[in-house]
Amino acid sequence: MRRAVLALGGTVAGLILLLSFRSHTATPAAAAAPDPMTSTPPAQASMPAPTATKGSAKPTAMAGSGSGMTAPKVVTGDVISSPYGPSQVAVTLTAGKITKVTILQHTDDGEMSQEIDGPALPKLVNETLAAQSAMIDAVSGASYTSAGYIKSLQSALDKAKA
């Protein structure tokens, strides 16, 4: 009887600890993103946004580009198909750094896709800006969205190097 009580008590204590564990904390930068489909770091917010057209990889001119600043280069990634729809991103590179990621297409298979993509895409964009590469973690519960985003991002970065 005593062993059963100790086993039950240990199990309850373990469950309480397991359920109270928080694996990720919300970052202030993720909560402050004004638009869930695009993100620009605060230091770049005053910079004019370049225009991106589908399939374009041409740099856009900026006012004051003669002052030694490198003009941003917008590169569009490939369209990646999934069972829930296409995914495509455009990357803005300034002096070789990723300064902006624009979601051109994302999975859209009804209300469920919108519920999944809403929180997942800003996380993916923020991770991209932090990592400065396509080597980012997928968002749990958004496997197809994450896979399409990462593949399109990698194709855009590959095009930028070519």
PDB file of C-alpha atoms in Angstrom:
ATOM      1  CA  MET A   1       0.000   0.000   0.000  1.00  0.00           C
ATOM      2  CA  ARG A   2       2.812   2.363   0.888  1.00  0.00           C
ATOM      3  CA  ARG A   3       4.503   1.778  -2.481  1.00  0.00           C
ATOM      4  CA  ALA A   4       1.279   2.520  -4.333  1.00  0.00           C
ATOM      5  CA  VAL A   5       0.871   5.860  -2.535  1.00  0.00           C
ATOM      6  CA  LEU A   6       4.492   6.821  -3.287  1.00  0.00           C
ATOM      7  CA  ALA A   7       4.146   5.799  -6.939  1.00  0.00           C
ATOM      8  CA  LEU A   8       0.903   7.757  -7.299  1.00  0.00           C
ATOM      9  CA  GLY A   9       2.417  10.818  -5.600  1.00  0.00           C
ATOM     10  CA  GLY A  10       5.494  10.682  -7.828  1.00  0.00           C
ATOM     11  CA  THR A  11       3.345  10.357 -10.930  1.00  0.00           C
ATOM     12  CA  VAL A  12       1.199  13.357  -9.966  1.00  0.00           C
ATOM     13  CA  ALA A  13       4.280  15.465  -9.174  1.00  0.00           C
ATOM     14  CA  GLY A  14       5.857  14.495 -12.508  1.00  0.00           C
ATOM     15  CA  LEU A  15       2.702  15.379 -14.432  1.00  0.00           C
ATOM     16  CA  ILE A  16       2.468  18.763 -12.722  1.00  0.00           C
ATOM     17  CA  LEU A  17       6.070  19.552 -13.617  1.00  0.00           C
ATOM     18  CA  LEU A  18       5.599  18.333 -17.185  1.00  0.00           C
ATOM     19  CA  LEU A  19       2.441  20.350 -17.762  1.00  0.00           C
ATOM     20  CA  SER A  20       3.918  23.536 -16.292  1.00  0.00           C
ATOM     21  CA  PHE A  21       7.050  23.386 -18.497  1.00  0.00           C
ATOM     22  CA  ARG A  22       7.211  26.148 -21.113  1.00  0.00           C
ATOM     23  CA  SER A  23       9.499  25.294 -24.014  1.00  0.00           C
ATOM     24  CA  HIS A  24       9.376  28.704 -25.749  1.00  0.00           C
ATOM     25  CA  THR A  25       8.657  32.167 -24.498  1.00  0.00           C
ATOM     26  CA  ALA A  26       7.095  34.867 -26.634  1.00  0.00           C
ATOM     27  CA  THR A  27       9.594  37.456 -27.811  1.00  0.00           C
ATOM     28  CA  PRO A  28       8.649  41.142 -27.799  1.00  0.00           C
ATOM     29  CA  ALA A  29       9.767  41.415 -31.432  1.00  0.00           C
ATOM     30  CA  ALA A  30       7.344  38.683 -32.521  1.00  0.00           C
ATOM     31  CA  ALA A  31       4.451  40.320 -30.683  1.00  0.00           C
ATOM     32  CA  ALA A  32       5.225  43.745 -32.182  1.00  0.00           C
ATOM     33  CA  ALA A  33       5.164  42.683 -35.854  1.00  0.00           C
ATOM     34  CA  PRO A  34       2.672  45.063 -37.503  1.00  0.00           C
ATOM     35  CA  ASP A  35       1.778  42.875 -40.472  1.00  0.00           C
ATOM     36  CA  PRO A  36       1.731  39.079 -40.111  1.00  0.00           C
ATOM     37  CA  MET A  37       2.645  38.510 -43.753  1.00  0.00           C
ATOM     38  CA  THR A  38       5.674  40.855 -43.955  1.00  0.00           C
ATOM     39  CA  SER A  39       8.247  41.963 -41.468  1.00  0.00           C
ATOM     40  CA  THR A  40      10.924  44.620 -41.447  1.00  0.00           C
ATOM     41  CA  PRO A  41      13.390  44.968 -38.590  1.00  0.00           C
ATOM     42  CA  PRO A  42      12.918  48.228 -36.604  1.00  0.00           C
ATOM     43  CA  ALA A  43      16.242  49.635 -37.847  1.00  0.00           C
ATOM     44  CA  GLN A  44      15.049  49.252 -41.455  1.00  0.00           C
ATOM     45  CA  ALA A  45      11.515  50.584 -40.941  1.00  0.00           C
ATOM     46  CA  SER A  46      12.292  54.054 -42.315  1.00  0.00           C
ATOM     47  CA  MET A  47      13.766  52.664 -45.540  1.00  0.00           C
ATOM     48  CA  PRO A  48      11.474  52.885 -48.605  1.00  0.00           C
ATOM     49  CA  ALA A  49      10.009  49.502 -49.463  1.00  0.00           C
ATOM     50  CA  PRO A  50      11.174  48.129 -52.814  1.00  0.00           C
ATOM     51  CA  THR A  51       8.562  46.871 -55.202  1.00  0.00           C
ATOM     52  CA  ALA A  52       8.598  43.183 -56.017  1.00  0.00           C
ATOM     53  CA  THR A  53       7.004  41.652 -59.056  1.00  0.00           C
ATOM     54  CA  LYS A  54       6.605  37.959 -59.600  1.00  0.00           C
ATOM     55  CA  GLY A  55       9.773  36.462 -60.973  1.00  0.00           C
ATOM     56  CA  SER A  56      11.801  39.668 -60.685  1.00  0.00           C
ATOM     57  CA  ALA A  57      15.280  39.627 -59.262  1.00  0.00           C
ATOM     58  CA  LYS A  58      16.265  43.172 -60.222  1.00  0.00           C
ATOM     59  CA  PRO A  59      17.593  45.596 -57.630  1.00  0.00           C
ATOM     60  CA  THR A  60      15.516  48.684 -57.063  1.00  0.00           C
ATOM     61  CA  ALA A  61      17.011  52.147 -56.803  1.00  0.00           C
ATOM     62  CA  MET A  62      16.841  54.067 -53.568  1.00  0.00           C
ATOM     63  CA  ALA A  63      16.977  57.774 -52.980  1.00  0.00           C
ATOM     64  CA  GLY A  64      20.467  58.654 -51.830  1.00  0.00           C
ATOM     65  CA  SER A  65      22.032  55.475 -53.203  1.00  0.00           C
ATOM     66  CA  GLY A  66      25.020  57.516 -54.346  1.00  0.00           C
ATOM     67  CA  SER A  67      26.085  57.972 -50.721  1.00  0.00           C
ATOM     68  CA  GLY A  68      27.745  54.544 -50.585  1.00  0.00           C
ATOM     69  CA  MET A  69      24.636  52.598 -49.582  1.00  0.00           C
ATOM     70  CA  THR A  70      24.010  49.345 -51.407  1.00  0.00           C
ATOM     71  CA  ALA A  71      20.646  49.268 -53.151  1.00  0.00           C
ATOM     72  CA  PRO A  72      18.319  46.542 -51.872  1.00  0.00           C
ATOM     73  CA  LYS A  73      17.926  43.507 -54.087  1.00  0.00           C
ATOM     74  CA  VAL A  74      14.565  41.720 -54.181  1.00  0.00           C
ATOM     75  CA  VAL A  75      14.688  38.058 -55.160  1.00  0.00           C
ATOM     76  CA  THR A  76      11.571  35.935 -55.591  1.00  0.00           C
ATOM     77  CA  GLY A  77      11.703  32.283 -54.574  1.00  0.00           C
ATOM     78  CA  ASP A  78      10.141  29.370 -56.421  1.00  0.00           C
ATOM     79  CA  VAL A  79       6.498  28.453 -55.913  1.00  0.00           C
ATOM     80  CA  ILE A  80       6.397  25.335 -53.730  1.00  0.00           C
ATOM     81  CA  SER A  81       3.245  23.230 -53.964  1.00  0.00           C
ATOM     82  CA  SER A  82       1.751  21.306 -51.057  1.00  0.00           C
ATOM     83  CA  PRO A  83      -1.529  19.475 -50.517  1.00  0.00           C
ATOM     84  CA  TYR A  84      -2.919  22.683 -48.991  1.00  0.00           C
ATOM     85  CA  GLY A  85      -1.788  25.126 -51.671  1.00  0.00           C
ATOM     86  CA  PRO A  86       1.289  26.965 -52.938  1.00  0.00           C
ATOM     87  CA  SER A  87       3.929  28.794 -50.893  1.00  0.00           C
ATOM     88  CA  GLN A  88       6.187  31.547 -52.221  1.00  0.00           C
ATOM     89  CA  VAL A  89       8.351  34.237 -50.639  1.00  0.00           C
ATOM     90  CA  ALA A  90      10.395  37.203 -51.833  1.00  0.00           C
ATOM     91  CA  VAL A  91      13.562  38.196 -49.981  1.00  0.00           C
ATOM     92  CA  THR A  92      15.017  41.694 -49.810  1.00  0.00           C
ATOM     93  CA  LEU A  93      18.798  41.684 -49.451  1.00  0.00           C
ATOM     94  CA  THR A  94      20.789  44.793 -48.581  1.00  0.00           C
ATOM     95  CA  ALA A  95      24.579  44.484 -48.549  1.00  0.00           C
ATOM     96  CA  GLY A  96      24.212  40.705 -48.486  1.00  0.00           C
ATOM     97  CA  LYS A  97      21.936  40.673 -45.418  1.00  0.00           C
ATOM     98  CA  ILE A  98      18.286  39.630 -45.349  1.00  0.00           C
ATOM     99  CA  THR A  99      16.391  42.788 -44.406  1.00  0.00           C
ATOM    100  CA  LYS A 100      12.845  41.801 -45.320  1.00  0.00           C
ATOM    101  CA  VAL A 101      10.833  38.705 -46.212  1.00  0.00           C
ATOM    102  CA  THR A 102       7.558  39.137 -48.065  1.00  0.00           C
ATOM    103  CA  ILE A 103       5.024  36.315 -48.256  1.00  0.00           C
ATOM    104  CA  LEU A 104       3.710  36.276 -51.826  1.00  0.00           C
ATOM    105  CA  GLN A 105       1.641  33.078 -51.570  1.00  0.00           C
ATOM    106  CA  HIS A 106       0.806  30.822 -48.675  1.00  0.00           C
ATOM    107  CA  THR A 107      -1.282  27.715 -48.138  1.00  0.00           C
ATOM    108  CA  ASP A 108      -4.957  28.522 -48.391  1.00  0.00           C
ATOM    109  CA  ASP A 109      -7.245  25.584 -47.909  1.00  0.00           C
ATOM    110  CA  GLY A 110      -9.971  27.384 -46.026  1.00  0.00           C
ATOM    111  CA  GLU A 111     -10.342  28.593 -42.467  1.00  0.00           C
ATOM    112  CA  MET A 112      -8.026  25.971 -40.979  1.00  0.00           C
ATOM    113  CA  SER A 113      -5.120  27.118 -43.162  1.00  0.00           C
ATOM    114  CA  GLN A 114      -5.723  30.706 -42.094  1.00  0.00           C
ATOM    115  CA  GLU A 115      -5.665  29.671 -38.423  1.00  0.00           C
ATOM    116  CA  ILE A 116      -2.393  27.805 -38.929  1.00  0.00           C
ATOM    117  CA  ASP A 117      -0.654  30.362 -41.174  1.00  0.00           C
ATOM    118  CA  GLY A 118      -1.650  33.379 -39.067  1.00  0.00           C
ATOM    119  CA  PRO A 119       0.734  32.685 -36.170  1.00  0.00           C
ATOM    120  CA  ALA A 120       3.212  30.479 -38.097  1.00  0.00           C
ATOM    121  CA  LEU A 121       4.291  32.881 -40.858  1.00  0.00           C
ATOM    122  CA  PRO A 122       5.416  35.737 -38.566  1.00  0.00           C
ATOM    123  CA  LYS A 123       7.475  33.225 -36.548  1.00  0.00           C
ATOM    124  CA  LEU A 124       9.123  31.937 -39.714  1.00  0.00           C
ATOM    125  CA  VAL A 125       9.870  35.472 -40.929  1.00  0.00           C
ATOM    126  CA  ASN A 126      11.336  36.501 -37.554  1.00  0.00           C
ATOM    127  CA  GLU A 127      13.495  33.370 -37.418  1.00  0.00           C
ATOM    128  CA  THR A 128      14.747  34.080 -40.955  1.00  0.00           C
ATOM    129  CA  LEU A 129      15.712  37.637 -40.053  1.00  0.00           C
ATOM    130  CA  ALA A 130      17.501  36.405 -36.925  1.00  0.00           C
ATOM    131  CA  ALA A 131      19.295  33.462 -38.601  1.00  0.00           C
ATOM    132  CA  GLN A 132      20.057  35.302 -41.874  1.00  0.00           C
ATOM    133  CA  SER A 133      19.599  32.006 -43.725  1.00  0.00           C
ATOM    134  CA  ALA A 134      17.063  29.306 -44.522  1.00  0.00           C
ATOM    135  CA  MET A 135      18.458  27.121 -41.718  1.00  0.00           C
ATOM    136  CA  ILE A 136      15.504  27.719 -39.402  1.00  0.00           C
ATOM    137  CA  ASP A 137      13.201  25.508 -37.362  1.00  0.00           C
ATOM    138  CA  ALA A 138       9.777  24.546 -38.648  1.00  0.00           C
ATOM    139  CA  VAL A 139       6.770  25.723 -36.653  1.00  0.00           C
ATOM    140  CA  SER A 140       5.066  22.901 -34.789  1.00  0.00           C
ATOM    141  CA  GLY A 141       1.583  22.272 -36.163  1.00  0.00           C
ATOM    142  CA  ALA A 142       2.387  24.047 -39.432  1.00  0.00           C
ATOM    143  CA  SER A 143       4.478  21.418 -41.186  1.00  0.00           C
ATOM    144  CA  TYR A 144       3.341  22.080 -44.755  1.00  0.00           C
ATOM    145  CA  THR A 145       3.466  25.862 -44.291  1.00  0.00           C
ATOM    146  CA  SER A 146       6.970  25.655 -42.798  1.00  0.00           C
ATOM    147  CA  ALA A 147       8.283  23.280 -45.463  1.00  0.00           C
ATOM    148  CA  GLY A 148       6.957  25.402 -48.335  1.00  0.00           C
ATOM    149  CA  TYR A 149       8.251  28.618 -46.769  1.00  0.00           C
ATOM    150  CA  ILE A 150      11.728  27.193 -46.125  1.00  0.00           C
ATOM    151  CA  LYS A 151      12.048  25.664 -49.621  1.00  0.00           C
ATOM    152  CA  SER A 152      10.923  28.886 -51.331  1.00  0.00           C
ATOM    153  CA  LEU A 153      13.243  30.918 -49.094  1.00  0.00           C
ATOM    154  CA  GLN A 154      16.198  28.661 -49.947  1.00  0.00           C
ATOM    155  CA  SER A 155      15.462  28.955 -53.677  1.00  0.00           C
ATOM    156  CA  ALA A 156      15.396  32.762 -53.386  1.00  0.00           C
ATOM    157  CA  LEU A 157      18.727  32.775 -51.536  1.00  0.00           C
ATOM    158  CA  ASP A 158      20.208  30.412 -54.154  1.00  0.00           C
ATOM    159  CA  LYS A 159      19.043  32.765 -56.945  1.00  0.00           C
ATOM    160  CA  ALA A 160      20.576  35.727 -55.124  1.00  0.00           C
ATOM    161  CA  LYS A 161      23.993  34.015 -55.032  1.00  0.00           C
ATOM    162  CA  ALA A 162      23.878  33.124 -58.731  1.00  0.00           C
TER     163      ALA A 162
END
